[in-house]
Amino acid sequence: MPKNRERFNPDPSIHISKMNVIIPFSPDVPCDNNGQRMWWAFLASSMVTFFGGLFIILLWRTLKYLWTVCCHCNAKKKEVHRITTGDGIKRTDKDDAAASEVGWMTSVKDWAGVMISAQTLTGRVLVVLVFALSIGALVIYFIDSSDPIESCQNFYKDFTLQIDMAFNVFFLLYFGLRFIAANDKLWFWLEVNSVVDFFTVPPVFVSVYLNRSWLGLRFLRALRLIQFSEILQFLNILKTSNSIKLVNLCSIFISTWLTAAGFIHLVENSGDPWENFQNSQALSYWECVYLLMVTMSTVGYGDVYAKTTLGRLFMVFFILGGLAMFASYVPEIIELIGNRKKYGGSYSAVNGRKHIVVCGHITLESVSNFLKDFLHKDRDDVNVEIVFLHNISPNLELEALFKRHFTQVEFYQGSVLNPHDLARVKIESADACLILANKYCADPDAEDASNIMRVISIKNYHPKIRIITQMLQYHNKAHLLNIPSWNWKEGDDAICLAELKLGFIAQSCLAQGLSTMLANLFSMRSFIKIEEDTWQKYYLEGVANEMYTEYLSSAFVGLSFPVICELCYVKLKLLLIAIEYKSDQGESSTLINPGNHVKMQEGTLGFFIASDAKEVKRALFYCKACHDDITDPKRIKKCICKCRLQEDQQSALSPKKKQRNGGMRNSPNSSPKIMRHDPLLILGNEQIESMDENVKKYDSTGMFHWCPSKDIEKVILTRSEAAMTVLSGHVVVCIFGDVKSALIGVRNFVMPLRASNFHYHELKHIVFVGSLEYLKREWETLHNFPKVSILPGTPLSRADLRAVNINLCDMCVILSANQNNIDDASLQDKECILASLNIKSMQFDDSIGVLQANSQGFTPPGMDRSSPENSPVHGLVRQTSVTTGANIPIITELAKPGKKLPVISFSQDKSSGTSIQMITELVNDSNVQFLDQDDDDDPDTELYLTQPFACGTAFAVSVLDSLMSATYFNDNILTLIRTLVTGGATPELEGLLAEENALRGGYSTPQTLANRDRCRVAQLALYDGPFADLGDGGCYGDLFCKALKTYNMLCFGIYRLRDAHLNTQSQCTKRYVITNPPYAFELVPSDLIFCLMQFDHNAGQSRTSLSHSSHSSHSSSKKSSSVHSIPTTNRTNRAKSRDSRDKQKYHKMLRLLIKFDPHNVNVTFQFYSTIVKLCEETFSCIMITTCITSN
């Protein structure tokens, strides 16, 4: 700040003999011509003010005390007088009335208190203004410190003196307010701020009077810095205890430092009075600051030091206090700064760019998997910034990962349970919030509770935010429904890992390899090109496909789904598998391969399988007028014809497009009201009879097969009872768990296998092998499902496995509930791996191979899984369970009427455990290397590249991580996956399970039976049937078109033998998945085709009476009895029909057995005894029994 001050060099003639001090002055400035120093006048003004006021306060207190004593004595005398006169009551009332009145002094005091307090806006402004002016006065002191300690000056010409005078007038007024508001005037007079005012305000007025300036004690204004933290709190800047403490320490340290430097500057530049000021030295203020710092730090270079006695005396005492303060304050300040959160800032939103908040379980593995999928190059223009919020700072590896993606990723330390942290990441403007779960935690329920609390906190802060959260346990999803602002129709989604994991595994029991195919479809994988003709080449070509959504062109309006599907596959090289259909009421639902009855509407959203998002644009840009003659799909671009202009208008109505398709989302499986030829509305007589409204065959939603609840004792098998029961074509679930294990939710595994789009005779029997204590805990959710049995034991016991005929099962599933209780990641899957290797090393008798090849199986009454008749399906014949010598899981095959399927062998050793189809659940991806001893997978190979995963024999929950990003970009993807995997679980069903924790039976009405009309996944064999001609060297595209046109079957992949390309006689029986092969892909007879198959209402007519006559599980030696109330006439007719079919079945079985030579085949007596017993119980065939027994 420039100073408008005239400075003159002192006249050498002017010399003060007494003090020998020269005071600069100007002739036009009235000053002492003798150069007499007047520092004592400035100091005296401050001292008189301080001690004078102190004396007045003490005198006032003394007089007040004496007056109070006198009044007290007089009051006692008057009280005695009032008691004697008897008029005390009236006088007392007057005194109380006078006491209740508030005096003007009290009012003024209250007003002054409000003015100086920070409780009101005026008070806060005044306090901040006083602090700012104090800092301004300190700055003026810094400027004046470069001048002599005392000098002559003119108030009207010195600008800094005028400003300082104005500041001090304000300080004086503020001092008056503080004095009035003070309750204890004595303590107020001795406060630090009051002392600062005493020694800084009066000298300014003396300066004006004497026309001279004395630097004096103005450095005391630095003590005002102590209040810096209070000011910042008033302004709501400091909120945390650490920040307040840090500012307090810094302000105390700096104010003490500056104040002490000011005192040294004063005495060193003035000198000692008793030395006639002759021992002074010229030190600037900042040199004094430097001196005190090196003194406090005990360094003491000696280049600057105190010469005056006052200065040295002060340094002695300052070293004692300053050293202690330096040694305690500085380390604490450094510690607070060091502990300050590195990631404690706030997110700054960028205009035109969305951001999402990711929280929950933030680790290197979870973040790397998330970013790898979210930021994949195949995604179409990902202009989204990812903000991670976690209460623990990232380690070095995770920090390096964030730095590699610094353009799109930011990390902030905090908790979503803290509203302040939610404000820091701008959750109110975020496009969505994603919550990751710890899949490997020891207590899944506790982890789900934590995530639910995160959802509650976020929804409480901003109810409209879209939340996608991972849940570990299915039953915990119900708690999300209790949150008022949770709305799945607006995009909120809960990805239940247990539900989807077990659903994927269950679908693999129906079509092995499907879990691998679906997992690859919603995961972003880069295309890896392999030139060699190996199975990896074809597998990786399929892995490059993902699932996308896009609006269909207006050129498709009015066409049926099969026509559009064929056009997209042949012309556009896209695979359309489902659409989002909007009803007249505005509700939308996802229809998978709906069939001919659905006609396309304007603005229909399609679900495609393609390699990247750009390819899917062809479905939007396609124009029949412009692109009909184009053969290269890459040339299909946006055209400008009239049809395209209409398409642009339609697209403009949906600006968010496939990114978000919320709005009126309907439940996944609810059918819209569309024109269709519903078979239930044109029922035949047999179909009408089967629709008995008095019998509950399905749950209340019509989505699942249902039976009355059964006690667990009725479904328990002992080892001997299981051995007497010749199980075949069933599903064996080997499960590890005990009383303390967390429940994995086995219901999610059983529900897809009990979907109502299967007929009752098509349901595979499920046998659980495991700890009875654990299964009792799970049974509460399983007791309403038919065809379920339990063998108490252990999956590591070969005797238990042989008892359930594991070599004849369609699928063996290995699960564990103990995986997350082990800290060592390599040992988490030890039980599942040991069980898998144990089964593969088992050897079995080959005598039952003919039974298996007969494709009928052999199960006791009450567990009949098929009847000998063939059911007409679309005019053809369906063999519902074709189990060949290759031990293929259940395959749906179309054959010519009257033609029996041959027994095909793919050179597999049926006597070995390696022939058993199984799928093993893994927690740690790297443990997949231990499942197959004959593969060459590297331990560091990603899971999707390993042979067990490609073959569909291993599944890890980590593959579900990709669903988080897939759901964010398109919430319909999760709906489609749920529809395919869960067998028909809907939000309505979840609400029902939340209320009762069990399925509720419902009567068979046309509305509930209509829900059975939905697609299901099946596998189509090519070695025989109507597609046999294409199976030997035909094109996959021809098969696709023929299946779609003839049977409305939508093919989407191949399950091929691993060594099929080698053309050798002894091929390996392992198969791998090929997703969406190209049109010209060559087929081989051993291929199995993944297809979406329409529900056939006529397939179960001839079996209805048999299949639904018994839903209860078998007991040890008794026939299963009916659990439904069936009319007498129907029961009689069905019993006769059943007896007739049983006779045919067992006659056929016995004819096969009589042909056996017991000396050549290893058929045990126990097996013969079982056959005998069943024959006697069924139709008392004594002669044949005697024949068998004698043999």
mmCIF file of N, CA and C in Angstrom, residues 572-574 610-619:
data_model
loop_
_atom_site.group_PDB
_atom_site.id
_atom_site.type_symbol
_atom_site.label_atom_id
_atom_site.label_comp_id
_atom_site.label_asym_id
_atom_site.label_seq_id
_atom_site.Cartn_x
_atom_site.Cartn_y
_atom_site.Cartn_z
ATOM 1 N N LEU A 572 -29.100 -59.100 -42.186
ATOM 2 C CA LEU A 572 -28.347 -58.151 -41.355
ATOM 3 C C LEU A 572 -27.256 -58.810 -40.537
ATOM 4 N N LYS A 573 -27.181 -60.132 -40.540
ATOM 5 C CA LYS A 573 -26.194 -60.868 -39.741
ATOM 6 C C LYS A 573 -26.349 -60.569 -38.249
ATOM 7 N N LEU A 574 -27.600 -60.475 -37.833
ATOM 8 C CA LEU A 574 -27.920 -60.241 -36.424
ATOM 9 C C LEU A 574 -28.856 -61.331 -35.944
ATOM 10 N N ALA A 610 -24.869 -59.904 -30.973
ATOM 11 C CA ALA A 610 -23.962 -59.405 -31.997
ATOM 12 C C ALA A 610 -22.594 -59.194 -31.370
ATOM 13 N N SER A 611 -21.622 -58.866 -32.209
ATOM 14 C CA SER A 611 -20.256 -58.714 -31.716
ATOM 15 C C SER A 611 -19.972 -57.324 -31.168
ATOM 16 N N ASP A 612 -20.699 -56.302 -31.647
ATOM 17 C CA ASP A 612 -20.531 -54.972 -31.062
ATOM 18 C C ASP A 612 -21.789 -54.156 -31.325
ATOM 19 N N ALA A 613 -21.835 -52.977 -30.684
ATOM 20 C CA ALA A 613 -23.037 -52.150 -30.740
ATOM 21 C C ALA A 613 -23.255 -51.553 -32.128
ATOM 22 N N LYS A 614 -22.191 -51.341 -32.892
ATOM 23 C CA LYS A 614 -22.352 -50.736 -34.209
ATOM 24 C C LYS A 614 -23.103 -51.659 -35.162
ATOM 25 N N GLU A 615 -22.886 -52.972 -35.019
ATOM 26 C CA GLU A 615 -23.596 -53.910 -35.891
ATOM 27 C C GLU A 615 -25.095 -53.864 -35.652
ATOM 28 N N VAL A 616 -25.481 -53.669 -34.395
ATOM 29 C CA VAL A 616 -26.905 -53.684 -34.056
ATOM 30 C C VAL A 616 -27.625 -52.489 -34.666
ATOM 31 N N LYS A 617 -26.883 -51.421 -35.007
ATOM 32 C CA LYS A 617 -27.503 -50.249 -35.625
ATOM 33 C C LYS A 617 -28.167 -50.604 -36.956
ATOM 34 N N ARG A 618 -27.767 -51.712 -37.543
ATOM 35 C CA ARG A 618 -28.362 -52.098 -38.822
ATOM 36 C C ARG A 618 -29.864 -52.322 -38.681
ATOM 37 N N ALA A 619 -30.283 -52.845 -37.546
ATOM 38 C CA ALA A 619 -31.708 -53.091 -37.338
ATOM 39 C C ALA A 619 -32.493 -51.794 -37.288
#
